[in-house]
């Protein structure tokens, strides 16, 4: 499981000119789920993301989590995080790493 996390003041996802997800202040999480990821992996990552102290407190120190500020998560499936481009110019290895069928891992990530 791999995640790229970004702090945002607001964010949205649009598909075919329709907003399908939208948040105010919080985190955008690009999430790649691999074939061998378990619910334990999902639980660990969800707890880790929720507890990351990456928001500023009243003194300007990065000391608050998304939970502390009452922020939101916008989780976006991003299978290309598992692409391997160390050799050549095309990503390799995605088929071996991705789940064979749609996974409920992303749903489990949300509290």
N, CA, C and O atoms as a Tinker XYZ file with bonds, in Angstrom:
   444  protein
     1  N      0.851000   -1.150000    0.000000    73     2
     2  CA     0.000000    0.000000    0.000000    64     1     3
     3  C      0.907000    1.226000    0.000000    63     2     4     5
     4  O      1.871000    1.300000    0.762000    81     3
     5  N      0.588000    2.175000   -0.854000    73     3     6
     6  CA     1.361000    3.414000   -0.936000    64     5     7
     7  C      0.396000    4.584000   -0.936000    63     6     8     9
     8  O     -0.696000    4.515000   -1.499000    81     7
     9  N      0.825000    5.661000   -0.291000    73     7    10
    10  CA    -0.022000    6.853000   -0.240000    64     9    11
    11  C      0.828000    8.095000   -0.429000    63    10    12    13
    12  O      1.939000    8.192000    0.091000    81    11
    13  N      0.294000    9.037000   -1.176000    73    11    14
    14  CA     0.864000   10.368000   -1.299000    64    13    15
    15  C     -0.151000   11.290000   -0.638000    63    14    16    17
    16  O     -1.333000   11.273000   -0.981000    81    15
    17  N      0.320000   12.094000    0.312000    73    15    18
    18  CA    -0.583000   12.903000    1.124000    64    17    19
    19  C     -0.270000   14.380000    0.912000    63    18    20    21
    20  O      0.894000   14.779000    0.894000    81    19
    21  N     -1.311000   15.185000    0.754000    73    19    22
    22  CA    -1.130000   16.620000    0.584000    64    21    23
    23  C     -2.125000   17.374000    1.450000    63    22    24    25
    24  O     -3.318000   17.068000    1.452000    81    23
    25  N     -1.624000   18.371000    2.191000    73    23    26
    26  CA    -2.508000   19.250000    2.953000    64    25    27
    27  C     -3.206000   20.189000    1.973000    63    26    28    29
    28  O     -2.598000   20.665000    1.015000    81    27
    29  N     -4.483000   20.450000    2.222000    73    27    30
    30  CA    -5.236000   21.339000    1.338000    64    29    31
    31  C     -6.155000   22.241000    2.156000    63    30    32    33
    32  O     -6.555000   21.895000    3.268000    81    31
    33  N     -6.481000   23.392000    1.595000    73    31    34
    34  CA    -7.506000   24.246000    2.195000    64    33    35
    35  C     -8.869000   23.875000    1.628000    63    34    36    37
    36  O     -9.902000   24.086000    2.263000    81    35
    37  N     -8.852000   23.318000    0.417000    73    35    38
    38  CA   -10.050000   22.756000   -0.211000    64    37    39
    39  C     -9.595000   21.932000   -1.404000    63    38    40    41
    40  O     -8.538000   22.180000   -1.985000    81    39
    41  N    -10.406000   20.953000   -1.757000    73    39    42
    42  CA   -10.074000   20.093000   -2.896000    64    41    43
    43  C    -11.341000   19.439000   -3.411000    63    42    44    45
    44  O    -12.318000   19.271000   -2.682000    81    43
    45  N    -11.304000   19.073000   -4.686000    73    43    46
    46  CA   -12.443000   18.358000   -5.266000    64    45    47
    47  C    -11.944000   17.443000   -6.372000    63    46    48    49
    48  O    -10.852000   17.623000   -6.912000    81    47
    49  N    -12.776000   16.453000   -6.695000    73    47    50
    50  CA   -12.523000   15.538000   -7.802000    64    49    51
    51  C    -13.700000   15.664000   -8.749000    63    50    52    53
    52  O    -14.856000   15.576000   -8.337000    81    51
    53  N    -13.397000   15.868000  -10.010000    73    51    54
    54  CA   -14.430000   16.023000  -11.028000    64    53    55
    55  C    -14.298000   14.921000  -12.065000    63    54    56    57
    56  O    -13.206000   14.667000  -12.574000    81    55
    57  N    -15.412000   14.267000  -12.379000    73    55    58
    58  CA   -15.453000   13.240000  -13.410000    64    57    59
    59  C    -16.555000   13.627000  -14.387000    63    58    60    61
    60  O    -17.702000   13.831000  -13.988000    81    59
    61  N    -16.210000   13.728000  -15.651000    73    59    62
    62  CA   -17.169000   14.122000  -16.683000    64    61    63
    63  C    -17.946000   15.380000  -16.283000    63    62    64    65
    64  O    -19.170000   15.440000  -16.400000    81    63
    65  N    -17.202000   16.379000  -15.810000    73    63    66
    66  CA   -17.749000   17.686000  -15.425000    64    65    67
    67  C    -18.693000   17.647000  -14.227000    63    66    68    69
    68  O    -19.430000   18.601000  -13.978000    81    67
    69  N    -18.667000   16.538000  -13.487000    73    67    70
    70  CA   -19.489000   16.398000  -12.292000    64    69    71
    71  C    -18.574000   16.220000  -11.090000    63    70    72    73
    72  O    -17.708000   15.345000  -11.096000    81    71
    73  N    -18.757000   17.036000  -10.063000    73    71    74
    74  CA   -17.963000   16.905000   -8.847000    64    73    75
    75  C    -18.425000   15.646000   -8.109000    63    74    76    77
    76  O    -19.592000   15.526000   -7.734000    81    75
    77  N    -17.486000   14.705000   -7.905000    73    75    78
    78  CA   -17.824000   13.441000   -7.244000    64    77    79
    79  C    -17.250000   13.353000   -5.833000    63    78    80    81
    80  O    -17.568000   12.424000   -5.090000    81    79
    81  N    -16.419000   14.298000   -5.467000    73    79    82
    82  CA   -15.856000   14.355000   -4.129000    64    81    83
    83  C    -15.339000   15.743000   -3.861000    63    82    84    85
    84  O    -14.763000   16.383000   -4.741000    81    83
    85  N    -15.546000   16.220000   -2.620000    73    83    86
    86  CA   -15.156000   17.590000   -2.313000    64    85    87
    87  C    -14.952000   17.721000   -0.803000    63    86    88    89
    88  O    -15.738000   17.197000   -0.014000    81    87
    89  N    -13.886000   18.428000   -0.411000    73    87    90
    90  CA   -13.636000   18.690000    1.000000    64    89    91
    91  C    -13.176000   20.124000    1.196000    63    90    92    93
    92  O    -12.759000   20.796000    0.253000    81    91
    93  N    -13.261000   20.573000    2.428000    73    91    94
    94  CA   -12.650000   21.830000    2.836000    64    93    95
    95  C    -11.247000   21.530000    3.317000    63    94    96    97
    96  O    -10.531000   20.742000    2.699000    81    95
    97  N    -10.844000   22.156000    4.421000    73    95    98
    98  CA    -9.508000   21.960000    4.958000    64    97    99
    99  C     -9.302000   20.500000    5.359000    63    98   100   101
   100  O    -10.152000   19.901000    6.018000    81    99
   101  N     -8.169000   19.940000    4.956000    73    99   102
   102  CA    -7.894000   18.548000    5.291000    64   101   103
   103  C     -6.759000   17.979000    4.471000    63   102   104   105
   104  O     -5.780000   18.664000    4.175000    81   103
   105  N     -6.904000   16.707000    4.105000    73   103   106
   106  CA    -5.861000   15.991000    3.374000    64   105   107
   107  C     -6.421000   15.314000    2.132000    63   106   108   109
   108  O     -7.484000   14.696000    2.170000    81   107
   109  N     -5.690000   15.442000    1.036000    73   107   110
   110  CA    -5.949000   14.634000   -0.146000    64   109   111
   111  C     -4.976000   13.464000   -0.076000    63   110   112   113
   112  O     -3.773000   13.656000    0.098000    81   111
   113  N     -5.506000   12.251000   -0.211000    73   111   114
   114  CA    -4.691000   11.042000   -0.140000    64   113   115
   115  C     -4.815000   10.300000   -1.461000    63   114   116   117
   116  O     -5.888000    9.803000   -1.803000    81   115
   117  N     -3.717000   10.226000   -2.202000    73   115   118
   118  CA    -3.666000    9.383000   -3.396000    64   117   119
   119  C     -3.235000    8.011000   -2.899000    63   118   120   121
   120  O     -2.128000    7.863000   -2.380000    81   119
   121  N     -4.088000    7.008000   -3.048000    73   119   122
   122  CA    -3.883000    5.708000   -2.431000    64   121   123
   123  C     -3.731000    4.608000   -3.471000    63   122   124   125
   124  O     -4.595000    4.420000   -4.327000    81   123
   125  N     -2.617000    3.885000   -3.382000    73   123   126
   126  CA    -2.392000    2.714000   -4.221000    64   125   127
   127  C     -2.477000    1.471000   -3.365000    63   126   128   129
   128  O     -1.755000    1.351000   -2.375000    81   127
   129  N     -3.347000    0.542000   -3.727000    73   127   130
   130  CA    -3.535000   -0.704000   -2.985000    64   129   131
   131  C     -2.929000   -1.838000   -3.803000    63   130   132   133
   132  O     -3.201000   -1.974000   -4.995000    81   131
   133  N     -2.105000   -2.650000   -3.146000    73   131   134
   134  CA    -1.449000   -3.768000   -3.823000    64   133   135
   135  C     -2.162000   -5.078000   -3.521000    63   134   136   137
   136  O     -2.969000   -5.168000   -2.596000    81   135
   137  N     -1.851000   -6.072000   -4.308000    73   135   138
   138  CA    -2.478000   -7.385000   -4.196000    64   137   139
   139  C     -2.285000   -8.012000   -2.817000    63   138   140   141
   140  O     -3.188000   -8.677000   -2.309000    81   139
   141  N     -1.128000   -7.808000   -2.214000    73   139   142
   142  CA    -0.851000   -8.457000   -0.932000    64   141   143
   143  C     -1.188000   -7.597000    0.286000    63   142   144   145
   144  O     -0.855000   -7.981000    1.407000    81   143
   145  N     -1.829000   -6.459000    0.103000    73   143   146
   146  CA    -2.228000   -5.625000    1.237000    64   145   147
   147  C     -3.371000   -6.282000    1.998000    63   146   148   149
   148  O     -4.280000   -6.860000    1.402000    81   147
   149  N     -3.313000   -6.186000    3.311000    73   147   150
   150  CA    -4.331000   -6.790000    4.168000    64   149   151
   151  C     -5.104000   -5.694000    4.898000    63   150   152   153
   152  O     -4.745000   -4.518000    4.839000    81   151
   153  N     -6.170000   -6.098000    5.586000    73   151   154
   154  CA    -6.913000   -5.133000    6.389000    64   153   155
   155  C     -6.028000   -4.549000    7.479000    63   154   156   157
   156  O     -6.223000   -3.404000    7.887000    81   155
   157  N     -5.064000   -5.315000    7.951000    73   155   158
   158  CA    -4.124000   -4.804000    8.947000    64   157   159
   159  C     -3.298000   -3.659000    8.371000    63   158   160   161
   160  O     -3.061000   -2.660000    9.049000    81   159
   161  N     -2.858000   -3.802000    7.115000    73   159   162
   162  CA    -2.128000   -2.713000    6.448000    64   161   163
   163  C     -3.005000   -1.476000    6.340000    63   162   164   165
   164  O     -2.558000   -0.360000    6.601000    81   163
   165  N     -4.258000   -1.685000    5.954000    73   163   166
   166  CA    -5.192000   -0.571000    5.783000    64   165   167
   167  C     -5.398000    0.141000    7.114000    63   166   168   169
   168  O     -5.349000    1.369000    7.183000    81   167
   169  N     -5.627000   -0.626000    8.157000    73   167   170
   170  CA    -5.858000   -0.049000    9.486000    64   169   171
   171  C     -4.644000    0.757000    9.946000    63   170   172   173
   172  O     -4.793000    1.866000   10.458000    81   171
   173  N     -3.444000    0.203000    9.766000    73   171   174
   174  CA    -2.216000    0.894000   10.154000    64   173   175
   175  C     -2.082000    2.226000    9.408000    63   174   176   177
   176  O     -1.813000    3.261000   10.018000    81   175
   177  N     -2.271000    2.190000    8.090000    73   175   178
   178  CA    -2.116000    3.401000    7.294000    64   177   179
   179  C     -3.170000    4.439000    7.652000    63   178   180   181
   180  O     -2.859000    5.628000    7.735000    81   179
   181  N     -4.405000    4.013000    7.864000    73   179   182
   182  CA    -5.476000    4.949000    8.234000    64   181   183
   183  C     -5.152000    5.639000    9.554000    63   182   184   185
   184  O     -5.310000    6.854000    9.680000    81   183
   185  N     -4.701000    4.869000   10.527000    73   183   186
   186  CA    -4.346000    5.453000   11.826000    64   185   187
   187  C     -3.162000    6.397000   11.699000    63   186   188   189
   188  O     -3.130000    7.454000   12.330000    81   187
   189  N     -2.200000    6.018000   10.890000    73   187   190
   190  CA    -1.004000    6.837000   10.691000    64   189   191
   191  C     -1.365000    8.170000   10.031000    63   190   192   193
   192  O     -0.924000    9.226000   10.485000    81   191
   193  N     -2.158000    8.123000    8.972000    73   191   194
   194  CA    -2.561000    9.341000    8.271000    64   193   195
   195  C     -3.356000   10.256000    9.190000    63   194   196   197
   196  O     -3.114000   11.462000    9.232000    81   195
   197  N     -4.302000    9.686000    9.926000    73   195   198
   198  CA    -5.144000   10.491000   10.824000    64   197   199
   199  C     -4.332000   11.139000   11.938000    63   198   200   201
   200  O     -4.724000   12.187000   12.451000    81   199
   201  N     -3.209000   10.536000   12.322000    73   199   202
   202  CA    -2.421000   11.039000   13.440000    64   201   203
   203  C     -1.229000   11.907000   13.024000    63   202   204   205
   204  O     -0.580000   12.504000   13.883000    81   203
   205  N     -0.930000   11.987000   11.727000    73   203   206
   206  CA     0.213000   12.790000   11.286000    64   205   207
   207  C      0.047000   14.238000   11.745000    63   206   208   209
   208  O     -0.985000   14.863000   11.498000    81   207
   209  N      1.060000   14.754000   12.406000    73   207   210
   210  CA     1.008000   16.131000   12.905000    64   209   211
   211  C      1.603000   17.050000   11.844000    63   210   212   213
   212  O      2.777000   17.415000   11.901000    81   211
   213  N      0.767000   17.414000   10.877000    73   211   214
   214  CA     1.253000   18.200000    9.737000    64   213   215
   215  C      0.473000   19.494000    9.534000    63   214   216   217
   216  O      0.577000   20.133000    8.487000    81   215
   217  N     -0.309000   19.876000   10.542000    73   215   218
   218  CA    -1.016000   21.152000   10.495000    64   217   219
   219  C     -0.470000   22.049000   11.602000    63   218   220   221
   220  O     -0.121000   21.573000   12.682000    81   219
   221  N     -0.401000   23.338000   11.329000    73   219   222
   222  CA     0.178000   24.290000   12.274000    64   221   223
   223  C     -0.758000   24.560000   13.449000    63   222   224   225
   224  O     -1.976000   24.646000   13.294000    81   223
   225  N     -0.143000   24.691000   14.644000    73   223   226
   226  CA    -0.901000   25.090000   15.827000    64   225   227
   227  C     -0.895000   26.614000   15.916000    63   226   228   229
   228  O     -0.469000   27.288000   14.978000    81   227
   229  N     -1.369000   27.164000   17.047000    73   227   230
   230  CA    -1.458000   28.623000   17.191000    64   229   231
   231  C     -0.095000   29.292000   17.215000    63   230   232   233
   232  O     -0.005000   30.501000   17.001000    81   231
   233  N      0.969000   28.541000   17.467000    73   231   234
   234  CA     2.323000   29.086000   17.459000    64   233   235
   235  C      3.026000   28.881000   16.118000    63   234   236   237
   236  O      4.189000   29.252000   15.958000    81   235
   237  N      2.318000   28.291000   15.160000    73   235   238
   238  CA     2.891000   28.070000   13.846000    64   237   239
   239  C      3.704000   26.798000   13.713000    63   238   240   241
   240  O      4.310000   26.557000   12.669000    81   239
   241  N      3.727000   25.974000   14.765000    73   239   242
   242  CA     4.470000   24.714000   14.717000    64   241   243
   243  C      3.586000   23.614000   14.148000    63   242   244   245
   244  O      2.388000   23.560000   14.424000    81   243
   245  N      4.191000   22.739000   13.352000    73   243   246
   246  CA     3.466000   21.590000   12.803000    64   245   247
   247  C      3.202000   20.621000   13.942000    63   246   248   249
   248  O      4.023000   19.751000   14.231000    81   247
   249  N      2.061000   20.773000   14.581000    73   247   250
   250  CA     1.806000   20.039000   15.800000    64   249   251
   251  C      0.409000   19.440000   15.867000    63   250   252   253
   252  O      0.065000   18.799000   16.860000    81   251
   253  N     -0.400000   19.634000   14.839000    73   251   254
   254  CA    -1.786000   19.176000   14.867000    64   253   255
   255  C     -2.055000   18.181000   13.744000    63   254   256   257
   256  O     -1.492000   18.281000   12.654000    81   255
   257  N     -2.924000   17.225000   14.035000    73   255   258
   258  CA    -3.324000   16.237000   13.027000    64   257   259
   259  C     -4.618000   16.683000   12.350000    63   258   260   261
   260  O     -5.247000   17.656000   12.764000    81   259
   261  N     -4.999000   15.963000   11.317000    73   259   262
   262  CA    -6.260000   16.255000   10.633000    64   261   263
   263  C     -7.434000   16.061000   11.594000    63   262   264   265
   264  O     -8.438000   16.767000   11.505000    81   263
   265  N     -7.303000   15.101000   12.514000    73   263   266
   266  CA    -8.348000   14.901000   13.526000    64   265   267
   267  C     -8.417000   16.105000   14.464000    63   266   268   269
   268  O     -9.504000   16.558000   14.821000    81   267
   269  N     -7.250000   16.623000   14.861000    73   267   270
   270  CA    -7.198000   17.751000   15.789000    64   269   271
   271  C     -7.878000   18.994000   15.236000    63   270   272   273
   272  O     -8.504000   19.749000   15.980000    81   271
   273  N     -7.755000   19.208000   13.924000    73   271   274
   274  CA    -8.341000   20.414000   13.325000    64   273   275
   275  C     -9.762000   20.186000   12.824000    63   274   276   277
   276  O    -10.399000   21.107000   12.312000    81   275
   277  N    -10.259000   18.959000   12.970000    73   275   278
   278  CA   -11.593000   18.640000   12.464000    64   277   279
   279  C    -11.639000   18.646000   10.951000    63   278   280   281
   280  O    -12.670000   18.957000   10.354000    81   279
   281  N    -10.508000   18.297000   10.322000    73   279   282
   282  CA   -10.401000   18.305000    8.866000    64   281   283
   283  C    -11.011000   17.068000    8.234000    63   282   284   285
   284  O    -11.521000   16.180000    8.918000    81   283
   285  N    -10.946000   17.033000    6.920000    73   283   286
   286  CA   -11.546000   15.943000    6.142000    64   285   287
   287  C    -10.476000   15.251000    5.307000    63   286   288   289
   288  O     -9.382000   15.780000    5.108000    81   287
   289  N    -10.812000   14.062000    4.825000    73   287   290
   290  CA    -9.954000   13.315000    3.909000    64   289   291
   291  C    -10.670000   13.150000    2.582000    63   290   292   293
   292  O    -11.864000   12.857000    2.535000    81   291
   293  N     -9.924000   13.343000    1.509000    73   291   294
   294  CA   -10.417000   13.018000    0.177000    64   293   295
   295  C     -9.470000   11.951000   -0.351000    63   294   296   297
   296  O     -8.338000   12.254000   -0.729000    81   295
   297  N     -9.928000   10.706000   -0.377000    73   295   298
   298  CA    -9.092000    9.567000   -0.767000    64   297   299
   299  C     -9.370000    9.229000   -2.228000    63   298   300   301
   300  O    -10.514000    9.004000   -2.624000    81   299
   301  N     -8.298000    9.200000   -3.020000    73   299   302
   302  CA    -8.414000    8.968000   -4.457000    64   301   303
   303  C     -7.579000    7.748000   -4.825000    63   302   304   305
   304  O     -6.383000    7.704000   -4.536000    81   303
   305  N     -8.198000    6.760000   -5.460000    73   303   306
   306  CA    -7.484000    5.576000   -5.909000    64   305   307
   307  C     -6.444000    5.972000   -6.946000    63   306   308   309
   308  O     -6.747000    6.694000   -7.895000    81   307
   309  N     -5.209000    5.494000   -6.760000    73   307   310
   310  CA    -4.124000    5.874000   -7.661000    64   309   311
   311  C     -3.195000    4.685000   -7.861000    63   310   312   313
   312  O     -2.118000    4.630000   -7.269000    81   311
   313  N     -3.609000    3.729000   -8.698000    73   311   314
   314  CA    -2.833000    2.504000   -8.902000    64   313   315
   315  C     -1.473000    2.771000   -9.518000    63   314   316   317
   316  O     -0.576000    1.938000   -9.389000    81   315
   317  N     -1.291000    3.893000  -10.176000    73   315   318
   318  CA    -0.005000    4.163000  -10.828000    64   317   319
   319  C      1.117000    4.395000   -9.821000    63   318   320   321
   320  O      2.280000    4.478000  -10.216000    81   319
   321  N      0.802000    4.502000   -8.539000    73   319   322
   322  CA     1.860000    4.621000   -7.530000    64   321   323
   323  C      2.738000    3.380000   -7.493000    63   322   324   325
   324  O      3.841000    3.420000   -6.949000    81   323
   325  N      2.265000    2.281000   -8.064000    73   323   326
   326  CA     3.042000    1.052000   -8.097000    64   325   327
   327  C      3.792000    0.864000   -9.410000    63   326   328   329
   328  O      4.413000   -0.180000   -9.612000    81   327
   329  N      3.753000    1.831000  -10.291000    73   327   330
   330  CA     4.485000    1.725000  -11.547000    64   329   331
   331  C      5.987000    1.748000  -11.319000    63   330   332   333
   332  O      6.475000    2.516000  -10.490000    81   331
   333  N      6.712000    0.932000  -12.029000    73   331   334
   334  CA     8.154000    0.840000  -11.908000    64   333   335
   335  C      8.776000    1.335000  -13.209000    63   334   336   337
   336  O      8.603000    0.711000  -14.256000    81   335
   337  N      9.500000    2.457000  -13.150000    73   335   338
   338  CA    10.108000    3.022000  -14.358000    64   337   339
   339  C     11.635000    3.046000  -14.263000    63   338   340   341
   340  O     12.299000    3.846000  -14.921000    81   339
   341  N     12.175000    2.155000  -13.433000    73   339   342
   342  CA    13.638000    2.115000  -13.297000    64   341   343
   343  C     14.310000    1.703000  -14.597000    63   342   344   345
   344  O     15.425000    2.139000  -14.884000    81   343
   345  N     13.644000    0.867000  -15.385000    73   343   346
   346  CA    14.184000    0.453000  -16.683000    64   345   347
   347  C     13.192000    0.867000  -17.753000    63   346   348   349
   348  O     11.992000    0.624000  -17.621000    81   347
   349  N     13.676000    1.478000  -18.786000    73   347   350
   350  CA    12.818000    1.868000  -19.899000    64   349   351
   351  C     11.990000    3.112000  -19.596000    63   350   352   353
   352  O     12.212000    3.801000  -18.600000    81   351
   353  N     11.036000    3.379000  -20.473000    73   351   354
   354  CA    10.232000    4.588000  -20.371000    64   353   355
   355  C      8.766000    4.309000  -20.105000    63   354   356   357
   356  O      7.960000    5.237000  -20.061000    81   355
   357  N      8.407000    3.041000  -19.925000    73   355   358
   358  CA     7.029000    2.680000  -19.590000    64   357   359
   359  C      7.016000    2.058000  -18.210000    63   358   360   361
   360  O      7.960000    1.373000  -17.815000    81   359
   361  N      5.931000    2.302000  -17.473000    73   359   362
   362  CA     5.844000    1.691000  -16.146000    64   361   363
   363  C      5.658000    0.184000  -16.298000    63   362   364   365
   364  O      4.990000   -0.279000  -17.222000    81   363
   365  N      6.244000   -0.558000  -15.401000    73   363   366
   366  CA     6.190000   -2.023000  -15.450000    64   365   367
   367  C      5.691000   -2.558000  -14.110000    63   366   368   369
   368  O      5.714000   -1.860000  -13.096000    81   367
   369  N      5.246000   -3.793000  -14.129000    73   367   370
   370  CA     4.936000   -4.492000  -12.902000    64   369   371
   371  C      3.568000   -4.230000  -12.301000    63   370   372   373
   372  O      3.258000   -4.782000  -11.246000    81   371
   373  N      2.734000   -3.406000  -12.932000    73   371   374
   374  CA     1.432000   -3.093000  -12.347000    64   373   375
   375  C      0.536000   -4.319000  -12.227000    63   374   376   377
   376  O     -0.131000   -4.488000  -11.206000    81   375
   377  N      0.505000   -5.161000  -13.223000    73   375   378
   378  CA    -0.397000   -6.322000  -13.195000    64   377   379
   379  C     -0.049000   -7.295000  -12.068000    63   378   380   381
   380  O     -0.940000   -7.911000  -11.483000    81   379
   381  N      1.228000   -7.434000  -11.764000    73   379   382
   382  CA     1.631000   -8.342000  -10.686000    64   381   383
   383  C      1.296000   -7.777000   -9.317000    63   382   384   385
   384  O      1.131000   -8.536000   -8.362000    81   383
   385  N      1.193000   -6.474000   -9.206000    73   383   386
   386  CA     1.032000   -5.848000   -7.903000    64   385   387
   387  C     -0.397000   -5.477000   -7.563000    63   386   388   389
   388  O     -0.744000   -5.411000   -6.384000    81   387
   389  N     -1.232000   -5.235000   -8.551000    73   387   390
   390  CA    -2.585000   -4.765000   -8.282000    64   389   391
   391  C     -3.518000   -5.906000   -7.900000    63   390   392   393
   392  O     -3.325000   -7.041000   -8.334000    81   391
   393  N     -4.542000   -5.603000   -7.079000    73   391   394
   394  CA    -5.522000   -6.630000   -6.731000    64   393   395
   395  C     -6.201000   -7.176000   -7.979000    63   394   396   397
   396  O     -6.381000   -6.454000   -8.960000    81   395
   397  N     -6.579000   -8.459000   -7.942000    73   395   398
   398  CA    -7.239000   -9.083000   -9.087000    64   397   399
   399  C     -8.652000   -8.549000   -9.265000    63   398   400   401
   400  O     -9.159000   -8.486000  -10.385000    81   399
   401  N     -9.282000   -8.170000   -8.176000    73   399   402
   402  CA   -10.641000   -7.644000   -8.248000    64   401   403
   403  C    -10.718000   -6.385000   -7.409000    63   402   404   405
   404  O     -9.827000   -6.127000   -6.599000    81   403
   405  N    -11.775000   -5.592000   -7.589000    73   403   406
   406  CA   -11.907000   -4.366000   -6.796000    64   405   407
   407  C    -11.819000   -4.686000   -5.305000    63   406   408   409
   408  O    -12.383000   -5.670000   -4.827000    81   407
   409  N    -11.106000   -3.837000   -4.597000    73   407   410
   410  CA   -10.869000   -4.080000   -3.184000    64   409   411
   411  C    -11.700000   -3.147000   -2.324000    63   410   412   413
   412  O    -12.033000   -2.035000   -2.733000    81   411
   413  N    -12.030000   -3.608000   -1.133000    73   411   414
   414  CA   -12.744000   -2.764000   -0.199000    64   413   415
   415  C    -11.792000   -1.981000    0.679000    63   414   416   417
   416  O    -12.226000   -1.307000    1.613000    81   415
   417  N    -10.492000   -2.058000    0.396000    73   415   418
   418  CA    -9.481000   -1.403000    1.225000    64   417   419
   419  C     -9.685000    0.092000    1.325000    63   418   420   421
   420  O     -9.530000    0.667000    2.402000    81   419
   421  N    -10.031000    0.730000    0.220000    73   419   422
   422  CA   -10.222000    2.179000    0.270000    64   421   423
   423  C    -11.398000    2.512000    1.179000    63   422   424   425
   424  O    -11.336000    3.478000    1.940000    81   423
   425  N    -12.451000    1.735000    1.111000    73   423   426
   426  CA   -13.609000    1.974000    1.969000    64   425   427
   427  C    -13.229000    1.761000    3.434000    63   426   428   429
   428  O    -13.665000    2.514000    4.306000    81   427
   429  N    -12.422000    0.743000    3.704000    73   427   430
   430  CA   -11.985000    0.470000    5.079000    64   429   431
   431  C    -11.128000    1.580000    5.637000    63   430   432   433
   432  O    -11.077000    1.784000    6.850000    81   431
   433  N    -10.447000    2.307000    4.749000    73   431   434
   434  CA    -9.571000    3.367000    5.195000    64   433   435
   435  C    -10.350000    4.488000    5.856000    63   434   436   437
   436  O     -9.838000    5.166000    6.747000    81   435
   437  N    -11.566000    4.679000    5.428000    73   435   438
   438  CA   -12.359000    5.776000    5.980000    64   437   439
   439  C    -12.989000    5.368000    7.302000    63   438   440   441
   440  O    -13.599000    4.303000    7.397000    81   439
   441  N    -12.843000    6.226000    8.347000    73   439   442
   442  CA   -13.391000    5.882000    9.656000    64   441   443
   443  C    -14.919000    5.907000    9.678000    63   442   444
   444  O    -15.526000    5.638000   10.714000    81   443
